[in-house]
CSV table of C-alpha atoms in Angstrom, one decimal:
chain,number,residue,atom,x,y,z
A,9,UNK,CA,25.2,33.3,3.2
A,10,UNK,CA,21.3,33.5,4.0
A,11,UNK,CA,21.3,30.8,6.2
A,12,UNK,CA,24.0,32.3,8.0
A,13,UNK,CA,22.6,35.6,8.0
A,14,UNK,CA,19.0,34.5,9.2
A,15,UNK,CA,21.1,32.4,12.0
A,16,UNK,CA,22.3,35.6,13.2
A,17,UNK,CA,18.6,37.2,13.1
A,18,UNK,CA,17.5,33.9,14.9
A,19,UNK,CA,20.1,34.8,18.0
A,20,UNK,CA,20.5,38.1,17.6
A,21,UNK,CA,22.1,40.1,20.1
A,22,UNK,CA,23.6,37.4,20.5
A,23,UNK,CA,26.9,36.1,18.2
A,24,UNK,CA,26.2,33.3,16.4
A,25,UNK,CA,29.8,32.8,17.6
A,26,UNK,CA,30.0,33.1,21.1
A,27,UNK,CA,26.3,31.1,21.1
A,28,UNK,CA,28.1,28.1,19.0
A,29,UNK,CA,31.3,28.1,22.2
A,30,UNK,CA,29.0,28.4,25.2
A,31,UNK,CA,25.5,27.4,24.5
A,32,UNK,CA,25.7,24.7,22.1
A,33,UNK,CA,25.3,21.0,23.1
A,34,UNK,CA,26.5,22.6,26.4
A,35,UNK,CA,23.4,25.0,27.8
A,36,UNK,CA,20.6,27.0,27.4
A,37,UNK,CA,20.2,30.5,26.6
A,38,UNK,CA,17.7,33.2,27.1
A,39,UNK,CA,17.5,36.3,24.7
A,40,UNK,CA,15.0,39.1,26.0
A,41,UNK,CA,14.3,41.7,23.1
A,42,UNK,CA,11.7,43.9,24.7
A,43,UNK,CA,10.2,43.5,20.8
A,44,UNK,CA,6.7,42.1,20.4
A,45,UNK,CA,7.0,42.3,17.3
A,46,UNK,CA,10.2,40.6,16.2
A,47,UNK,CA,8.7,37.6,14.9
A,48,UNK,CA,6.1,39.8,13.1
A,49,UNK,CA,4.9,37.9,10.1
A,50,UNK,CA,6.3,34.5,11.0
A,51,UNK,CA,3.5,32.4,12.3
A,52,UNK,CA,0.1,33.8,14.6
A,53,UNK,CA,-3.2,32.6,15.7
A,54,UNK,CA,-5.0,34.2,12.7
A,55,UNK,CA,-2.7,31.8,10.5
A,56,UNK,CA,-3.8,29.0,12.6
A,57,UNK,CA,-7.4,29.5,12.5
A,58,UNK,CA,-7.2,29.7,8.7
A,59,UNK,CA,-5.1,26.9,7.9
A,60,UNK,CA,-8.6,25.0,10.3
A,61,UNK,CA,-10.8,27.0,8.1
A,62,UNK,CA,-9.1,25.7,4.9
A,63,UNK,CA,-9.8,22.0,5.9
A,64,UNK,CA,-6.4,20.6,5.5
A,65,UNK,CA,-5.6,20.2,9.4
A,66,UNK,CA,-6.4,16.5,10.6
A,67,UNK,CA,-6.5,15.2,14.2
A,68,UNK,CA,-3.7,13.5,15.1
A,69,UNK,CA,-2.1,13.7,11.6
A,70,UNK,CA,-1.5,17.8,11.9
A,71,UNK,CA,-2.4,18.5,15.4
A,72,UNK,CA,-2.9,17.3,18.8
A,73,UNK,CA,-5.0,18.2,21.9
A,74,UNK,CA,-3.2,17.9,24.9
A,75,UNK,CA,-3.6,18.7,28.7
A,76,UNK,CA,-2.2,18.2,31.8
A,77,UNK,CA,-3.3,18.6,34.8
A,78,UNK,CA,-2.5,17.1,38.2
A,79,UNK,CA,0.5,15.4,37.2
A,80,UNK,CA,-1.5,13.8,34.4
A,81,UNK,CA,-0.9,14.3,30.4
A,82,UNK,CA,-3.6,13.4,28.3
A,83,UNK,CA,-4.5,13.4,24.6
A,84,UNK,CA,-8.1,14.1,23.5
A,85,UNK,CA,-7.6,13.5,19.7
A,86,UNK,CA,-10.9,12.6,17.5
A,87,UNK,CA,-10.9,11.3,14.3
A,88,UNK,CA,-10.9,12.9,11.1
A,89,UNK,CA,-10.4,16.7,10.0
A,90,UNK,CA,-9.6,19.5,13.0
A,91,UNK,CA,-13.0,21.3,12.1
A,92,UNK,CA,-12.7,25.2,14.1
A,93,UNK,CA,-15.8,24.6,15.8
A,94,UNK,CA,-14.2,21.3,17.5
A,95,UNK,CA,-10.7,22.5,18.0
A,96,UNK,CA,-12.0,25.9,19.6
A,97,UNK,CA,-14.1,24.5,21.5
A,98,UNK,CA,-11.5,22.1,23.4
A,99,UNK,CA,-8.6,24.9,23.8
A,100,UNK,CA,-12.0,26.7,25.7
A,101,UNK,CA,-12.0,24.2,27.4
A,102,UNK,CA,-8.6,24.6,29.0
A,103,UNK,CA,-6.8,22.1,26.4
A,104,UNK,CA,-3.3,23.0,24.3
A,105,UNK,CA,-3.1,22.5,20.5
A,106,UNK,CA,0.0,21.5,18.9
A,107,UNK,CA,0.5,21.9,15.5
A,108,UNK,CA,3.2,19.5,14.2
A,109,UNK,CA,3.9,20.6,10.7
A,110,UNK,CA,3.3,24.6,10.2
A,111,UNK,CA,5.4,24.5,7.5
A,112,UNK,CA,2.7,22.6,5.7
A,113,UNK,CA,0.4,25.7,6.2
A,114,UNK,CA,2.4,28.4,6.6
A,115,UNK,CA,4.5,29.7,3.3
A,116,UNK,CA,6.3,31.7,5.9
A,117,UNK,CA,7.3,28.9,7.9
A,118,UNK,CA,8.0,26.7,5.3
A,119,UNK,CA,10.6,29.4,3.7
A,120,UNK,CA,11.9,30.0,7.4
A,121,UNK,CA,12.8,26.5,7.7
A,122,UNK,CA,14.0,25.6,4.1
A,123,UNK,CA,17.0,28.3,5.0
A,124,UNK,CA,17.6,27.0,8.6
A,125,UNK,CA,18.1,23.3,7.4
A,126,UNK,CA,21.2,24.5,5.0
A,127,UNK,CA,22.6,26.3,8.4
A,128,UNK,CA,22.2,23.3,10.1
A,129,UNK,CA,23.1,20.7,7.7
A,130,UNK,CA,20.4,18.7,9.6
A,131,UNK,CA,16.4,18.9,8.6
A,132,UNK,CA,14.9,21.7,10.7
A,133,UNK,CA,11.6,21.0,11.8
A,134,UNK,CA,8.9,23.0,13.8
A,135,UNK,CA,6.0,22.5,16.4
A,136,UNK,CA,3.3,25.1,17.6
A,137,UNK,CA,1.7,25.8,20.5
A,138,UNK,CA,-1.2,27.3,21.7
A,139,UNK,CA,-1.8,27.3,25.2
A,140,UNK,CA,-5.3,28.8,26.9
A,141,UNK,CA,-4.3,31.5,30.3
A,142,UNK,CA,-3.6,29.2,33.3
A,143,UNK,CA,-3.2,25.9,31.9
A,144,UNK,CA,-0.2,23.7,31.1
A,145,UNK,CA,-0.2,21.2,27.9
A,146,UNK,CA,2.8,18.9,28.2
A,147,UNK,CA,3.9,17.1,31.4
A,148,UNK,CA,8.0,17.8,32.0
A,149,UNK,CA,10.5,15.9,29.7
A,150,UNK,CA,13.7,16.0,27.9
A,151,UNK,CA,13.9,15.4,24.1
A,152,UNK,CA,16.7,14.5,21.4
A,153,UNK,CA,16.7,17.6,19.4
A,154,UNK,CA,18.3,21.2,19.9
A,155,UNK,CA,15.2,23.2,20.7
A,156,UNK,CA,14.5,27.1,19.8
A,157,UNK,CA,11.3,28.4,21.6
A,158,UNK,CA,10.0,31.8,20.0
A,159,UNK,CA,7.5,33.1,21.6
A,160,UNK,CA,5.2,34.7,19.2
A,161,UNK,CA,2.1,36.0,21.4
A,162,UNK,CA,1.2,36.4,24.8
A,163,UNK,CA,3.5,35.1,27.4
A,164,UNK,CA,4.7,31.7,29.2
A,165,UNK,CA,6.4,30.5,31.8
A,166,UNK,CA,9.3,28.3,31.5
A,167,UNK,CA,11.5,26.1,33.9
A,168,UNK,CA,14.6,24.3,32.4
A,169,UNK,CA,16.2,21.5,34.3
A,170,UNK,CA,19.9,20.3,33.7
A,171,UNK,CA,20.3,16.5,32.7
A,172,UNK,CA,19.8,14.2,35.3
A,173,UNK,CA,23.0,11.4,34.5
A,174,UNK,CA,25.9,11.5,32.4
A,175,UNK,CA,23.6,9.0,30.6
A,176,UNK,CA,21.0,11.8,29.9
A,177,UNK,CA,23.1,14.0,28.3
A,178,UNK,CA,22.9,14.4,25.0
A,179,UNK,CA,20.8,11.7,24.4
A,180,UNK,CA,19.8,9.5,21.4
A,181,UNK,CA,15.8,9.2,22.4
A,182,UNK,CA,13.1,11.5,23.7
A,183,UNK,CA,12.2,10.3,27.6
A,184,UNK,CA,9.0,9.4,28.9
A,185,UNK,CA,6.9,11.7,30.5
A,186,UNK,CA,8.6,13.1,33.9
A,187,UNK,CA,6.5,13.6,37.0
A,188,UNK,CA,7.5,16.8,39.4
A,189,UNK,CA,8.9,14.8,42.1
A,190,UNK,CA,11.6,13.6,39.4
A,191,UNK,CA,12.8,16.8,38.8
A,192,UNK,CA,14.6,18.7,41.5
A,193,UNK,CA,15.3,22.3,41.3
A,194,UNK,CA,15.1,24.4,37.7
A,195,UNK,CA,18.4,25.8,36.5
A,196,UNK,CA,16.4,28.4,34.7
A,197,UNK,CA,13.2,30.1,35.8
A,198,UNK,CA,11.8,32.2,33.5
A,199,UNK,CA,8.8,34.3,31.3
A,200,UNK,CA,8.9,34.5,27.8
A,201,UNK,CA,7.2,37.3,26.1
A,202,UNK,CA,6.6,37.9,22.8
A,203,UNK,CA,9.7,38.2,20.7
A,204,UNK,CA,12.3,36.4,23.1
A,205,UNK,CA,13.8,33.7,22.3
A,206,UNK,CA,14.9,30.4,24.4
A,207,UNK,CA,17.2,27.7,23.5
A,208,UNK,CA,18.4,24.6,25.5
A,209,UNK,CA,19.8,21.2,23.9
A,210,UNK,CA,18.7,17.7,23.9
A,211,UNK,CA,18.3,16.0,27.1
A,212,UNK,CA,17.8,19.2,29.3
A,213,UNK,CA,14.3,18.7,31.1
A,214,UNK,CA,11.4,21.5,30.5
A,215,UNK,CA,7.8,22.4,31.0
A,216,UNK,CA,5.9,25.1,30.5
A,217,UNK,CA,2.6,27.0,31.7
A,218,UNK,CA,0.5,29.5,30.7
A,219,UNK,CA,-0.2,32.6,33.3
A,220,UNK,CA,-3.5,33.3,34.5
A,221,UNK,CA,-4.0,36.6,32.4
A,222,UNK,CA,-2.7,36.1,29.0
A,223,UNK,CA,-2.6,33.0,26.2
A,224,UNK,CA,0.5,31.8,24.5
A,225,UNK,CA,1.7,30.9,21.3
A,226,UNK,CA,5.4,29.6,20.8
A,227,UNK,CA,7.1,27.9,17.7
A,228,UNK,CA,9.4,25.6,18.8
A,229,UNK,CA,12.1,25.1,16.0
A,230,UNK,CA,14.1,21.7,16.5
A,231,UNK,CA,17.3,20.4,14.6
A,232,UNK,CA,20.1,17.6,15.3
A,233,UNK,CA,17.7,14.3,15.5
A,234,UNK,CA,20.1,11.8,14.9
A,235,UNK,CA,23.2,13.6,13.6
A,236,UNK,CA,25.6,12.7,16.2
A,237,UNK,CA,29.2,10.8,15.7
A,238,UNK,CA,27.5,7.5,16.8
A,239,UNK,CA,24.7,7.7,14.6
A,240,UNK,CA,27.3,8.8,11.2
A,241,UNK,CA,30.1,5.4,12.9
A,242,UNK,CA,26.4,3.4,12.9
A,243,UNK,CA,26.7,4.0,8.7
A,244,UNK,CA,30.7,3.6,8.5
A,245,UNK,CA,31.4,0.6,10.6
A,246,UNK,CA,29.4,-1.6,8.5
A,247,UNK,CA,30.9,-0.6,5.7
A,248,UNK,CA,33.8,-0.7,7.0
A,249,UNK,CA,33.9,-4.3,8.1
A,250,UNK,CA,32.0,-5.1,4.7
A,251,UNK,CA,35.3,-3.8,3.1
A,252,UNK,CA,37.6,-5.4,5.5
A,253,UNK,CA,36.0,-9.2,4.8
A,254,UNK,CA,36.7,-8.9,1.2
A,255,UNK,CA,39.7,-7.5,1.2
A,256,UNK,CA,41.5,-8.6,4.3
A,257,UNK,CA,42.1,-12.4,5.0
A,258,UNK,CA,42.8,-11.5,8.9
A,259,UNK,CA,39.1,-10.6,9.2
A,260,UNK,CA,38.4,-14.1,7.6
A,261,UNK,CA,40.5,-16.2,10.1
A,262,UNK,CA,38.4,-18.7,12.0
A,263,UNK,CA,38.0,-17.8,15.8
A,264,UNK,CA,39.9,-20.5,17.9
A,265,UNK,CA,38.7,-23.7,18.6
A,266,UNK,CA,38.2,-23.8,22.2
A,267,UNK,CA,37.7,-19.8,22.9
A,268,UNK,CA,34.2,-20.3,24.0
A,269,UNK,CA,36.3,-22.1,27.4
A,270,UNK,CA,37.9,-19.1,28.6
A,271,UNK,CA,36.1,-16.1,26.6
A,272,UNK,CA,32.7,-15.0,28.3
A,273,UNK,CA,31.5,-13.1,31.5
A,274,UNK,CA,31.2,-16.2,33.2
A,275,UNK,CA,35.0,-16.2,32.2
A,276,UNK,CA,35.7,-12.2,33.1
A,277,UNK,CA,38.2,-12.4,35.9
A,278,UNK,CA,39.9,-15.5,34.8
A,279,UNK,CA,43.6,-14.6,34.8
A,280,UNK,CA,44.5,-16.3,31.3
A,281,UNK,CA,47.4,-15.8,28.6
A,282,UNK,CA,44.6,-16.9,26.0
A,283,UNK,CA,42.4,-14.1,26.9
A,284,UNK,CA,44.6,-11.7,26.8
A,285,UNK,CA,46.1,-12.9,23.5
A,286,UNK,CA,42.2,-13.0,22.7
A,287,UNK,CA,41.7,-9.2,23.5
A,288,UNK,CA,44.6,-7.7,21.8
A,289,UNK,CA,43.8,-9.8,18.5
A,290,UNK,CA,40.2,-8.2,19.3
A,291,UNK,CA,42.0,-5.0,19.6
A,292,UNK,CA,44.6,-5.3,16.3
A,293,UNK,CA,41.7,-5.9,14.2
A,294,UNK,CA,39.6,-2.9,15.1
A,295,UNK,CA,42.5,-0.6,14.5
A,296,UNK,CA,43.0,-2.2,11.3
A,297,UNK,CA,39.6,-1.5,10.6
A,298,UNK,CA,39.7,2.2,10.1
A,299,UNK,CA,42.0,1.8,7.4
A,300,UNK,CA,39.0,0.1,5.2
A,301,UNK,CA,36.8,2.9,6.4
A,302,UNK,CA,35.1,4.5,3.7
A,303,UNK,CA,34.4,7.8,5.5
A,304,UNK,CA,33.0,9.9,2.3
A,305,UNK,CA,31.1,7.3,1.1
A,306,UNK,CA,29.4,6.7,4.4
A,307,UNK,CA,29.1,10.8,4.4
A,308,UNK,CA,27.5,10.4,1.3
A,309,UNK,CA,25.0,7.9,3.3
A,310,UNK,CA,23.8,10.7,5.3
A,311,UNK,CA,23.7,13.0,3.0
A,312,UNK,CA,21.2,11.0,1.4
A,313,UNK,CA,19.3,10.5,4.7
A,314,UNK,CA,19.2,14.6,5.2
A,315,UNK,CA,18.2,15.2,1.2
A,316,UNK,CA,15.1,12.8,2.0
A,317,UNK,CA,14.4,14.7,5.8
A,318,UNK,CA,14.8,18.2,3.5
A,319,UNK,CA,12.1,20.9,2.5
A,320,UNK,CA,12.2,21.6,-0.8
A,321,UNK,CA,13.5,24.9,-1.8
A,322,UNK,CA,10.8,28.3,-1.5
A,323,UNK,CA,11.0,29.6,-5.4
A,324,UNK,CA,11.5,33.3,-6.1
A,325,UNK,CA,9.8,34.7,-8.9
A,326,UNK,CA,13.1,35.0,-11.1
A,327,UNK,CA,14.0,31.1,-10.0
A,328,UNK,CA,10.7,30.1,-10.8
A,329,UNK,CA,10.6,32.1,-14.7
A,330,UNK,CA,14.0,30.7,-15.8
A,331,UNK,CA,12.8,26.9,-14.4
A,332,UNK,CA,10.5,23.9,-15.5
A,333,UNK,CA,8.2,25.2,-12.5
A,334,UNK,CA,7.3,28.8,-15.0
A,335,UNK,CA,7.8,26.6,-18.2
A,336,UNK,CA,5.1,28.1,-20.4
A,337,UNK,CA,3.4,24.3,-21.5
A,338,UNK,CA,-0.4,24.8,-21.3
A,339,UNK,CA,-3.6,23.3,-23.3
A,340,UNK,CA,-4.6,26.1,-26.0
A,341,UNK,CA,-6.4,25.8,-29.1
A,342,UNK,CA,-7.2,22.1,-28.3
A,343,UNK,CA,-4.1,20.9,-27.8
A,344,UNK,CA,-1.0,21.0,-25.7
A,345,UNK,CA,1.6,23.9,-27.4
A,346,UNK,CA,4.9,25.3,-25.6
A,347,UNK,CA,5.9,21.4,-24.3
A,348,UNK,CA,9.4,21.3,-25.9
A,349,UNK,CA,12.0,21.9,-23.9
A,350,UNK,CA,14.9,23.1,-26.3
A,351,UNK,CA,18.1,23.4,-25.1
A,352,UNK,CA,21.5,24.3,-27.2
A,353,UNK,CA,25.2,24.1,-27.1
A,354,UNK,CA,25.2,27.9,-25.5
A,355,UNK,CA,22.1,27.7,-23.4
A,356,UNK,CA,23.5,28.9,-20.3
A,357,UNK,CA,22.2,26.7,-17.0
A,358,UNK,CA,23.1,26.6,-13.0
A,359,UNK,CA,22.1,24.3,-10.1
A,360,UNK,CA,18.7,25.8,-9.2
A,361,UNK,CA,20.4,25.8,-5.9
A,362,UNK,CA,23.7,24.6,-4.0
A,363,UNK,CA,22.2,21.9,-1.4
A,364,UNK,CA,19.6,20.3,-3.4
A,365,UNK,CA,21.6,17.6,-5.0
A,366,UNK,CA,23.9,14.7,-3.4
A,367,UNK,CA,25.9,12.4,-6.2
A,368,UNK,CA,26.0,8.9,-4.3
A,369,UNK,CA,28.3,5.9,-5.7
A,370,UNK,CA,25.9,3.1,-4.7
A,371,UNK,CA,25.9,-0.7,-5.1
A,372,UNK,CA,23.0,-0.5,-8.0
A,373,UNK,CA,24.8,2.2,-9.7
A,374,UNK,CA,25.8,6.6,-9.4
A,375,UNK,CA,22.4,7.9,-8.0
A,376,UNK,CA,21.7,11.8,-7.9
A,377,UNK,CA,19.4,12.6,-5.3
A,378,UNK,CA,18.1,15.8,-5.1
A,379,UNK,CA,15.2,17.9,-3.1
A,380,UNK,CA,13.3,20.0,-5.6
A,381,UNK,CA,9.9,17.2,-5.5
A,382,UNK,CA,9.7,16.8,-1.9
A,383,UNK,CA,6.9,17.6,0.4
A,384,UNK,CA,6.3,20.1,2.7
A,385,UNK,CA,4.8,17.0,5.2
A,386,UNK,CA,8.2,15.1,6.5
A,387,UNK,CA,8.5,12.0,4.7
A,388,UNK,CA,5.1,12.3,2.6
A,389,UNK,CA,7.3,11.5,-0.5
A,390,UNK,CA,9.9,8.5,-1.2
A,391,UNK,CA,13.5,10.0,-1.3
A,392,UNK,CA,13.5,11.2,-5.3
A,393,UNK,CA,16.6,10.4,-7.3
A,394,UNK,CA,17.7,10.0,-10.5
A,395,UNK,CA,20.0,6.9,-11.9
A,396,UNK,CA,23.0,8.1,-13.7
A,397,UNK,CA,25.2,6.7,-16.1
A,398,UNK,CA,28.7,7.0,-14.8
A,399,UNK,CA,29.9,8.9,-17.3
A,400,UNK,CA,27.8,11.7,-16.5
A,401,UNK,CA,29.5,12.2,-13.0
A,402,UNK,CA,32.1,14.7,-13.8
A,403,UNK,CA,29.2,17.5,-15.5
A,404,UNK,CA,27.7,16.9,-12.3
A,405,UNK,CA,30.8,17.3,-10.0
A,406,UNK,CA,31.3,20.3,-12.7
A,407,UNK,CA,28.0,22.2,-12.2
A,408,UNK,CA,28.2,22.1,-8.4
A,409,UNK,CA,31.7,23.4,-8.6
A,410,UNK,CA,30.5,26.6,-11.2
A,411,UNK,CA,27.8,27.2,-8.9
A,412,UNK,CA,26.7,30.0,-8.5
A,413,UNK,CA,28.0,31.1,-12.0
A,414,UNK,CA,26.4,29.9,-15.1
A,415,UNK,CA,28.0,27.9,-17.7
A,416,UNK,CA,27.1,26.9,-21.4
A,417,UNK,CA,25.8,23.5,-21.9
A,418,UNK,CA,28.6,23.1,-24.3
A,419,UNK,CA,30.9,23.5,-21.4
A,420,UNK,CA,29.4,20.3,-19.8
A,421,UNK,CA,32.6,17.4,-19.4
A,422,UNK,CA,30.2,15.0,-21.8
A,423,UNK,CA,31.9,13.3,-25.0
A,424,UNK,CA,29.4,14.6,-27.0
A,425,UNK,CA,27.1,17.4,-27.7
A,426,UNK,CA,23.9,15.5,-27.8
A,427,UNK,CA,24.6,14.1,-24.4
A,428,UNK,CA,25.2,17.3,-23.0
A,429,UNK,CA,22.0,18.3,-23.9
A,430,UNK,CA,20.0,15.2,-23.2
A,431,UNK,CA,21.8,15.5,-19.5
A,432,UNK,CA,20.3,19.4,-19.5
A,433,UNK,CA,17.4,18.6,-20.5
A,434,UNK,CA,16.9,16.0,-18.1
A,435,UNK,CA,18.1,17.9,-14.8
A,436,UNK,CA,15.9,21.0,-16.1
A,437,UNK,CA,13.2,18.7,-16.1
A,438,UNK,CA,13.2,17.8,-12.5
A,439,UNK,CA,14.0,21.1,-11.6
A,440,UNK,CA,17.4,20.5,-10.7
A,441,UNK,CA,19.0,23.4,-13.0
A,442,UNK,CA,17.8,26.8,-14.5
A,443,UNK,CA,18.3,28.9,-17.2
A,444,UNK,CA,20.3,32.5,-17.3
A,445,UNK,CA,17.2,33.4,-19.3
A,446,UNK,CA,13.9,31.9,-19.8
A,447,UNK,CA,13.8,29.3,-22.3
A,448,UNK,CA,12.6,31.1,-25.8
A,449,UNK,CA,9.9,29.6,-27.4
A,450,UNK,CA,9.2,28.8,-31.0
C-alpha cells in the first residue's frame, strides 16, 4: 500500500492507471506541476556538497565528471576521494557530475527507493545530475531501463527520440554513444523545471542541456534492467530441459546418423522429407518441453536475483525498538549484560516486513534469503541467506501468510516447542522478524 501510494505521488496528476495503459514500455510522458517545490526534501545541491564534505564520495566509484562538447563525450575522472575543492572546481569549469549511488548518501533517497523497488518488483536504482548553465554532460543515447527524470533545481532542456528499429525497442543493452547526425527529429522537445517530472522507456534516445541562465539538478530514477520475459525463459529453459533429460527418454534419443548430410544452412532450401521430419521432431520436443517447466521454481530464481539487487529496508523507530537492531546488548560494568535473546511459547513475532524474504528449494538444500544486511552500495554485499532444515519450511510459509498480524511463537507449524523457539530466535537475529513488544529484559 505505500509503494502504491508513493507511485501515485511519483505521477501524480497523472493515474497510475492510465500511465501503466499508455505510457508504459510504450512512450514517454511529461508531467508539468508549476511546483518547485514538489520534490522538496528529496535530494539538493546542499546534500551533495555535504556528502563531498563527509569524505565518502570517490572518483569513479561514486561519481563521474563528464562533458560533452562538439559531438565529443569525455570523462575527466582522477583517482581517489571527490575532495569539494576538485569536484567544484571542474563543474566551474563547464563539466557535469553524476552521482551514481545517492542512496548511499542520502537517507532520503535511500527510503525513496527502498519503497519504489516493492512497487516495481524490480531494484530501483538512481543517478544525479548536476549540470553547470550552458553546457551539456552526456552525448545522446538510449538505455535498458524505464527512466524517471525529476527535476529538482533549476531547469533543462530535453529532446526524446523514438527507437530507431524494431530491433531498438525495448532493448536488452544500453547503446553506445549516438552522434546528432544519427538522430533525426525529437518526438518530444521540452524544459523541465523544478518539480516536473519526465518519463520515457528503454530504448527511446535522449539528451539533455543546460540553458544559458540557470544550473540543473535532476535524479533520474531507473527500474526494469533485465526483468523481461526473455531474461525470466533464460532461468526456465535450462531447467526445463535439465528436467526433461532425466525424466524423458525422447530427450535422450540419439540424433540420426547421417543428419549432418541434409541439416545445415548450406542445406536450407534443400527440398527433403528428412528435413522436414527433422523439424517437426525439433518442433514435438520443444512443446513437450513446457510440460517439464518448472515456472515457480525458476520464479523463485529471480526472486533471489531481485532480493540480492534490493535496498535493505529504512527502519522506523517502533520497527527498530521491537528488533535485534534496538536490542539493548551493550558493555557496562566491564562486561557485556543484556545479550540474551529470550524468547517464549507466547512471545508474539511478525516478518519485520513482507518482501524481505524469498524461501528457495535449491539443489544444496531450502535457502531463505532475505534483505535486512544488505548495503546501501548495489552489490557491496554477497546475496545473504540462511540454510534451512526442511522442516522448518511450513513456519516460514506460515509467518509470511500471518503477515501483517502477529502470532505466538507457540503457533509456529514446528514439532516441538524448543524448535520453535530456536527458529525465532534465529530469524530475530538476522533481523528477519520482530516483536509485538520489546523483548523484556532480566
Amino acid at each position: 500500500q505505500r509503494a502504491a501510494e508513493l507511485f501515485r505521488w511519483l505521477l501524480a496528476p497523472v493515474a497510475p492507471a492510465e500511465f501503466l495503459g499508455r505510457h508504459w514500455e510504450r512512450a514517454p510522458l511529461l508531467v508539468r506541476r508549476g511546483d518547485p517545490g514538489y520534490y522538496a526534501g528529496l535530494f539538493s545541491t546542499a546534500d551533495f556538497d555535504a556528502a563531498l564534505r563527509r569524505g565518502e564520495v570517490h572518483f569513479g566509484t561514486h561519481l563521474d565528471v563528464t562533458s560533452y562538447a562538439e559531438g565529443v563525450r569525455e570523462t575527466h575522472n582522477p583517482s581517489g576521494r571527490a575532495l569539494p575543492a576538485v569536484v567544484w572546481d571542474f563543474y566551474q569549469n563547464g563539466c557535469s557530475l553524476r552521482l551514481l549511488c545517492p542512496q548511499a548518501f542520502s537517507p532520503t533517497v535511500w527510503h525513496f527507493l527502498s519503497i519504489l523497488q516493492e512497487q516495481f518488483g524490480s531494484m530501483a536504482g538512481a543517478n544525479t545530475y548536476l549540470t553547470p548553465p550552458g553546457t551539456q554532460g552526456f552525448a545522446p543515447h538510449y538505455d535498458d531501463i524505464e527512466a524517471f527524470v525529476l527535476q529538482l533545481e533549476g531547469k533543462k532542456h530535453w529532446c526524446v527520440y523514438s527507437p530507431r528499429t524494431d530491433a531498438e525497442v525495448l532493448p536488452q543493452f544500453s547503446s553506445a554513444n549516438l552522434t546528432q547526425a544519427e538522430l533525426g527529429e525529437p518526438m518530444l522537445e521540452t524544459v523541465l523545471e523544478a518539480g516536473d517530472l519526465l518519463y520515457f522507456p528503454r530504448g527511446f534516445i535522449h539528451q539533455g542541456n543546460c540553458l544559458p541562465d540557470a544550473h540543473s539538478l535532476h535524479i533520474t530514477v531507473s527500474s526494469y534492467q533485465r526483468n523481461s520475459w526473455g531474461d525470466f525463459l533464460e532461468k526456465l529453459l535450462p531447467a526445463a530441459l535439465q528436467m526433461a533429460l532425466e525424466e524423458d527418454v525422447e530427450f535422450r534419443r540419439g540424433l540420426p546418423m547421417d543428419y549432418l548430410r541434409y541439416m545445415g544452412v548450406a542445406n536450407s532450401d534443400t527440398v527433403d522429407a528428412r528435413r522436414t521430419a527433422f523439424v517437426e521432431k525439433v518442433q514435438s520436443l520443444i512443446k513437450k518441453l513446457v510440460d517439464y517447466a518448472p515456472i515457480d521454481a525458476a520464479v523463485d530464481q529471480r526472486a533471489k536475483s531481485f532480493l540480492h539487487d534490493c535496498l535493505p529496508p529504512v527502519l522506523t523507530q517502533s520497527e527498530k525498538a521491537q528488533s535485534v537492531y534496538g536490542f539493548p546488548a551493550q558493555w557496562q560494568d566491564g562486561g557485556p549484560c543484556n545479550v540474551d535473546i529470550l524468547m517464549t511459547k507466547d512471545t508474539e513475532v511478525r516478518l519485520l516486513r513482507h518482501g524481505i524474504v524469498r524461501l528457495c528449494n535449491e539443489e544444496s538444500g531450502v535457502m531463505l534469503y532475505y534483505t535486512t544486511e544488505n548495503s546501501r552500495m548495489y552489490h557491496k554485499e554477497e546475496p545473504k541467506f540462511l540454510e534451512l532444515d526442511p522442516e522448518y519450511t511450513d513456519s516460514i510459509e506460515f509467518l509470511l501468510s500471518s503477515y501483517p498480524n502477529h502470532v505466538s511463537v507457540d503457533n509456529l507449524p514446528c514439532e516441538t516447542l524448543e524448535e520453535k523457539i530456536s527458529l525465532a530466535t534465529l530469524l530475530f537475529e538476522k533481523g528477519i522478524l520482530t516483536t509485538k513488544k520489546p523483548l523484556a529484559q532480566v
